[in-house]
Coordinates of N, CA and C in Angstrom, one line a residue:
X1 N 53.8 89.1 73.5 CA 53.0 89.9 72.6 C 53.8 91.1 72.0
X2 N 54.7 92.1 72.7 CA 55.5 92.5 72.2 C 56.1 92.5 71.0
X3 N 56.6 91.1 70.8 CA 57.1 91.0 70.0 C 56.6 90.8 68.7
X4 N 55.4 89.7 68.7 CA 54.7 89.7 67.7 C 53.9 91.1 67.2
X5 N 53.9 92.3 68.1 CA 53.3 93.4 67.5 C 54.4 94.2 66.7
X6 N 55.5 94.4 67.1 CA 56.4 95.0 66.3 C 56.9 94.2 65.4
X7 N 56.4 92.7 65.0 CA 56.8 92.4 63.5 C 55.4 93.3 63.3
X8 N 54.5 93.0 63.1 CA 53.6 93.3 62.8 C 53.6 94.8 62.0
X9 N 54.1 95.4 62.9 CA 54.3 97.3 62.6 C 55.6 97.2 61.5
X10 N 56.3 96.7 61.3 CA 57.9 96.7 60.6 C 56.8 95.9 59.5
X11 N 55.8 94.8 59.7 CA 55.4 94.3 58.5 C 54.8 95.1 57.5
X12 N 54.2 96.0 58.4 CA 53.0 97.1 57.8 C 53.8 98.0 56.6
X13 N 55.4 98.4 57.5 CA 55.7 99.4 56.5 C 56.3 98.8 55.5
X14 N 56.8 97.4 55.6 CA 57.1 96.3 54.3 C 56.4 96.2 53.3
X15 N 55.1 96.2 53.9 CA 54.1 96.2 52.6 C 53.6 97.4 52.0
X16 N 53.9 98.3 52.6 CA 53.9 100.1 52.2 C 55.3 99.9 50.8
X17 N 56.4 99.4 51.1 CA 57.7 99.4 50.3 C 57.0 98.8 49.3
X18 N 56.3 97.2 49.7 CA 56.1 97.3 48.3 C 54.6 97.3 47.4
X19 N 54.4 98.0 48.2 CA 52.8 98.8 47.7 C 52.0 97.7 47.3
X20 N 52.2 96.7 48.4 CA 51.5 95.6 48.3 C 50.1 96.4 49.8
X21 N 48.6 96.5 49.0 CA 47.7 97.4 49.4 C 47.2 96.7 50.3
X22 N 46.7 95.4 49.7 CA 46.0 94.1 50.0 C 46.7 93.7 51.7
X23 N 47.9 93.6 51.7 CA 48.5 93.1 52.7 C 48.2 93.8 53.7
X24 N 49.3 95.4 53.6 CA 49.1 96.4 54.2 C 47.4 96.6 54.6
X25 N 46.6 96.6 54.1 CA 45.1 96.7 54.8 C 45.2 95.5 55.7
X26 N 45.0 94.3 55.3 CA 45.2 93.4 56.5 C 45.5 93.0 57.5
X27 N 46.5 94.8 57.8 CA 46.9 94.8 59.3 C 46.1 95.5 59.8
X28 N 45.1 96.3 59.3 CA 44.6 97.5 60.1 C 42.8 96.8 60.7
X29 N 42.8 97.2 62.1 CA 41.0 97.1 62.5 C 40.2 98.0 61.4
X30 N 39.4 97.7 60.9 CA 38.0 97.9 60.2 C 37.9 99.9 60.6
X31 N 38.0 100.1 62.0 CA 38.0 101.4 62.1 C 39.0 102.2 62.8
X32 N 40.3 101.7 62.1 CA 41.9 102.4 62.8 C 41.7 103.7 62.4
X33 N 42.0 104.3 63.0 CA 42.4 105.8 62.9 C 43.7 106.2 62.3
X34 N 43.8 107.2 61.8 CA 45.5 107.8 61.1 C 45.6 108.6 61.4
X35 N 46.5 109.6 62.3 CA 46.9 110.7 62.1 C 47.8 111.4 61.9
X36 N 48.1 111.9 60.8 CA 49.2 112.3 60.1 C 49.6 113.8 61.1
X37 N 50.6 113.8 62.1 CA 50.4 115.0 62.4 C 50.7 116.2 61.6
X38 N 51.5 116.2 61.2 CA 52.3 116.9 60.1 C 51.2 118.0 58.9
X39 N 50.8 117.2 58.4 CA 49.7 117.4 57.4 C 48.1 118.0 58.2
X40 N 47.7 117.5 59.3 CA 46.7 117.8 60.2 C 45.8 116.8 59.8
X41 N 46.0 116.2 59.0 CA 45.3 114.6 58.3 C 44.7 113.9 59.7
X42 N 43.4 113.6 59.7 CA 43.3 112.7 60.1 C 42.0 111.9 59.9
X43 N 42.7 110.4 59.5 CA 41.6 109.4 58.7 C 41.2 108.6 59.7
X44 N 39.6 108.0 59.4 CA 39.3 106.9 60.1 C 39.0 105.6 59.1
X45 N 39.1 104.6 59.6 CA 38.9 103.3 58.6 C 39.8 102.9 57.6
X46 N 39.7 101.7 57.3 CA 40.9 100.8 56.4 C 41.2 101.6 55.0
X47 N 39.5 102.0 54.2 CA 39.6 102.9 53.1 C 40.3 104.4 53.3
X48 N 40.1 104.9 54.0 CA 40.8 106.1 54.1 C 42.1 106.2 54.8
X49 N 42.6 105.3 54.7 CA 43.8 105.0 55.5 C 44.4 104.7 54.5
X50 N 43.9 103.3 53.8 CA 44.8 103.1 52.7 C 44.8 104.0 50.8
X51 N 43.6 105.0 51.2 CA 43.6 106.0 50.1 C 44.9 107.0 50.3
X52 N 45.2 106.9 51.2 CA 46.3 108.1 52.0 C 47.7 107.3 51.7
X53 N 47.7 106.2 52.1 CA 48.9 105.2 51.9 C 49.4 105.2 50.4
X54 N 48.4 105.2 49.6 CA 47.8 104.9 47.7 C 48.9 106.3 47.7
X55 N 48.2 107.2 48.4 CA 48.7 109.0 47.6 C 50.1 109.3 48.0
X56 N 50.8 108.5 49.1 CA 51.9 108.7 49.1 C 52.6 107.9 48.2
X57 N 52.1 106.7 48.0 CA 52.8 105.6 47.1 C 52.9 105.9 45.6
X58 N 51.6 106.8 45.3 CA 51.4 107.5 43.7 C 52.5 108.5 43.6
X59 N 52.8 109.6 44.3 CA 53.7 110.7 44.5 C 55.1 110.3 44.4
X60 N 55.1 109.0 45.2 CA 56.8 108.7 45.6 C 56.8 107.0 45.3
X61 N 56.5 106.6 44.0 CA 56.4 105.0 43.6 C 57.6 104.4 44.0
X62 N 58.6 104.4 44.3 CA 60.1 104.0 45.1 C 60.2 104.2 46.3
X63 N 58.9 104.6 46.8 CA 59.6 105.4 48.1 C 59.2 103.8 48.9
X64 N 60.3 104.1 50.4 CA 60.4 103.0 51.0 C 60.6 103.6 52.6
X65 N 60.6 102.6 53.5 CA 61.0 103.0 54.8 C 61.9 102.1 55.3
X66 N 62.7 102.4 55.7 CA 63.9 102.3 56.7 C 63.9 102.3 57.8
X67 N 63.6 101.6 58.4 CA 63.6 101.0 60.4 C 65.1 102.0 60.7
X68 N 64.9 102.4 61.4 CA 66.1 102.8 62.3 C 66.3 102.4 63.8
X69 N 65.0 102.3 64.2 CA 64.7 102.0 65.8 C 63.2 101.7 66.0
X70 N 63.3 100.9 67.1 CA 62.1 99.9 67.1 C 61.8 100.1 68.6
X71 N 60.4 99.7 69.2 CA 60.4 99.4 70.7 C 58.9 99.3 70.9
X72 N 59.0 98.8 71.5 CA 57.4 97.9 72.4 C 57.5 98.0 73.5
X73 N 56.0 98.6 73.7 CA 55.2 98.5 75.2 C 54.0 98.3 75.4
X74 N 53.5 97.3 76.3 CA 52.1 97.0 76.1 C 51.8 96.4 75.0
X75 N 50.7 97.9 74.6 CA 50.0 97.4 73.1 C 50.5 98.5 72.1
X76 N 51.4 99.2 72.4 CA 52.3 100.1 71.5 C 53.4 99.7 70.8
X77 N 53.8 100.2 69.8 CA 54.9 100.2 69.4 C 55.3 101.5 68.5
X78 N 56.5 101.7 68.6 CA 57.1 103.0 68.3 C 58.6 102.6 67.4
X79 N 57.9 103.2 65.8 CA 59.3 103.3 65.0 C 59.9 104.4 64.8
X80 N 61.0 104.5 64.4 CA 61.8 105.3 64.1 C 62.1 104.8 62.3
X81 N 61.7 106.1 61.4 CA 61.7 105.8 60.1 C 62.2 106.8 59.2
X82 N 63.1 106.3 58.6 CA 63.8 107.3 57.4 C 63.2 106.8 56.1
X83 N 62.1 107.8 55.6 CA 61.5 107.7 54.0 C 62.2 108.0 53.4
X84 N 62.8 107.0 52.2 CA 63.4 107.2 51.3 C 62.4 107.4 49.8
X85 N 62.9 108.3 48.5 CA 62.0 108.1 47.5 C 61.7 109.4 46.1
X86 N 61.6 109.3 45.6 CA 61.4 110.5 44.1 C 60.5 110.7 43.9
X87 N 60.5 112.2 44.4 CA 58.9 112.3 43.9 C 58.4 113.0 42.4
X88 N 57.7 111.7 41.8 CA 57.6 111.6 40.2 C 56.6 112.2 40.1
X89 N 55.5 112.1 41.1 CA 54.6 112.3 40.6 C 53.8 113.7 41.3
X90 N 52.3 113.8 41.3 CA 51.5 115.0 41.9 C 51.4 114.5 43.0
X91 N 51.5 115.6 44.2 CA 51.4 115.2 45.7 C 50.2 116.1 46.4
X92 N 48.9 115.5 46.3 CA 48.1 116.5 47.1 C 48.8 116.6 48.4
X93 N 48.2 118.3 48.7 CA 48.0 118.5 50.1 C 47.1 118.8 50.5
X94 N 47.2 119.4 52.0 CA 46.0 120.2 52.3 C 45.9 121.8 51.7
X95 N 47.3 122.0 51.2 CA 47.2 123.7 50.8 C 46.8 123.4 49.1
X96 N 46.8 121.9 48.6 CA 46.7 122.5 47.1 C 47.8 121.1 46.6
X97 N 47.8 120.8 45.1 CA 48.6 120.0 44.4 C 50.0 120.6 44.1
X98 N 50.8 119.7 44.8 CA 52.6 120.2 43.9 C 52.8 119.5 43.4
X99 N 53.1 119.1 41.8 CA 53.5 119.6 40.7 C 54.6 118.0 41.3
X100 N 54.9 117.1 40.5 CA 56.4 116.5 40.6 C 57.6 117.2 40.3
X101 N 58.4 117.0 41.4 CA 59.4 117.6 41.1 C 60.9 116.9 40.7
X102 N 60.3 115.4 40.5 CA 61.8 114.6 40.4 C 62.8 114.5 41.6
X103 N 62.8 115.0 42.2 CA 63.8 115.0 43.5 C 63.8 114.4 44.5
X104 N 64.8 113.6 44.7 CA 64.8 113.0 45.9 C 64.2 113.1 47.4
X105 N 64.1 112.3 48.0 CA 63.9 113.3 49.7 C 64.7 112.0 49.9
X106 N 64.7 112.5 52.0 CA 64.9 111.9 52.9 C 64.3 111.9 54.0
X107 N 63.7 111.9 54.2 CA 62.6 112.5 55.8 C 62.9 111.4 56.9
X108 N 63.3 111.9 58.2 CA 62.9 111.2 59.1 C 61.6 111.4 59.9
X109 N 61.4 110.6 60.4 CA 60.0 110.1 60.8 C 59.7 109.2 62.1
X110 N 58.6 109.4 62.6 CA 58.5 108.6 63.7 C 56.8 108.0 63.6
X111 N 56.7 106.9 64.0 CA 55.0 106.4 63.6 C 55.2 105.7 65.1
X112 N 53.6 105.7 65.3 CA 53.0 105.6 66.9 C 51.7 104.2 66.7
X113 N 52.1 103.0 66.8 CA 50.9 102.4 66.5 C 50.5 101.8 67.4
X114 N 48.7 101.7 68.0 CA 48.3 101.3 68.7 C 47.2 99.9 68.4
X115 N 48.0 98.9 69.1 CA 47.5 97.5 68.7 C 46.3 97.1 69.6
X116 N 44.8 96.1 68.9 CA 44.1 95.6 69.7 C 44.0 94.1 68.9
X117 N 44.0 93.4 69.6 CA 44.2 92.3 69.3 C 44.9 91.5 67.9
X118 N 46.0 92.4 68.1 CA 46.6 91.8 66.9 C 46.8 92.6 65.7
X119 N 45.9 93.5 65.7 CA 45.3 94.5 64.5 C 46.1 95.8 65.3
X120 N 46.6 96.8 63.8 CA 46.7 97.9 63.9 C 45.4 98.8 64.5
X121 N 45.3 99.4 65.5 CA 44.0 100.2 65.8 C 44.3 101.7 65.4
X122 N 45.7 102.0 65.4 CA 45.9 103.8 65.6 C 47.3 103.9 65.1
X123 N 47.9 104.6 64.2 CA 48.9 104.8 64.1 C 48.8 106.8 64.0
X124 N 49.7 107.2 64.7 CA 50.4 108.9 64.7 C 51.6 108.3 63.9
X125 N 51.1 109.1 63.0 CA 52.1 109.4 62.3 C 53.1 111.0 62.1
X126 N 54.5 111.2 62.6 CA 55.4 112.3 62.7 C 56.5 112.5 61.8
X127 N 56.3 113.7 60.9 CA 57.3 113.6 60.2 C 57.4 115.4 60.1
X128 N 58.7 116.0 59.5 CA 58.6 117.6 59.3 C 58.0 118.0 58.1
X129 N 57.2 118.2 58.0 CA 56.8 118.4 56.4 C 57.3 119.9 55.8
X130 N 58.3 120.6 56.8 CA 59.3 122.0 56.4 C 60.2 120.9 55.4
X131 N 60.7 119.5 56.0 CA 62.0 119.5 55.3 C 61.4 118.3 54.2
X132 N 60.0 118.2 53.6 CA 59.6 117.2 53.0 C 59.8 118.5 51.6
X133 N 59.0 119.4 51.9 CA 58.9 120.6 51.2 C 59.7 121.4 50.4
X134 N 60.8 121.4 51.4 CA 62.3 122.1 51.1 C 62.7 121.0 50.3
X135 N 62.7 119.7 50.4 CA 63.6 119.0 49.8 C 62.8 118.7 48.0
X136 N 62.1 119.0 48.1 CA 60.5 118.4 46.6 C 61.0 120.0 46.1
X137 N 61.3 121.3 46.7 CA 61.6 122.7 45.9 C 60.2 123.1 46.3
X138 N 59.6 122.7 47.3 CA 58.1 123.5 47.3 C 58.1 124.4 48.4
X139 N 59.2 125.3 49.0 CA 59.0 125.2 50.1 C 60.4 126.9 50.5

């Protein structure tokens, strides 16, 4: 099982790369949870999961993720992820809209996903949003 859950999690953020929506929803249970900790975000269900997914993908249309490190336990699995990407576009937050600023990032990251039968149930999502900030000029 292991194994097949961490393709599964590495598939999820494959289909985040390529903003393939359709896919990416069709890993998640009907009522997965998100929690962005960073942001204090937190969604329930496929739609507000993947509205969230949409708003990073609109902000940062290149942006991609980078496995660095992988691991499974149980019904967990835990990546290690370097976001790559330009942000062209408007990035809501919770304080307010920033403005595109062209600039590159690099964020690392770490995402927490919790599997029920096969299906994404929960992903925590960790990332610094000081050096998401600093690096966009907003910060």
């Amino acid at each position: 099982m292991a194994d097949n859950i961490l393709g599964t999690a590495g598939d999820f953020i494959l289909a985040y790369d390529k903003k393939d929506w359709e896919r990416l929803t069709g890993y998640l249970t009907k009522d997965v949870v998100y929690d962005e900790q960073s942001t204090e975000r937190r969604l329930e269900g496929q739609g507000a999961v993947l509205e969230a997914m949409q708003t990073w993908g609109k902000a940062f249309p290149d942006s991609s993720g980078k496995i660095t490190n992988a691991f499974a336990s149980g019904n967990e699995v835990a990546l290690e992820i370097m976001w790559l990407g330009t942000h062209t576009a408007p990035l809501p937050m919770p304080t307010g809209i920033i403005a595109a600023s062209n600039k590159k990032v690099e964020i690392p990251a770490a995402m927490v996903f919790t599997f029920t039968d096969g299906k994404i149930k929960s992903v925590r999502h960790y990332f610094n949003l000081t050096t998401l900030l600093r690096q966009i000029g907003a910060a």
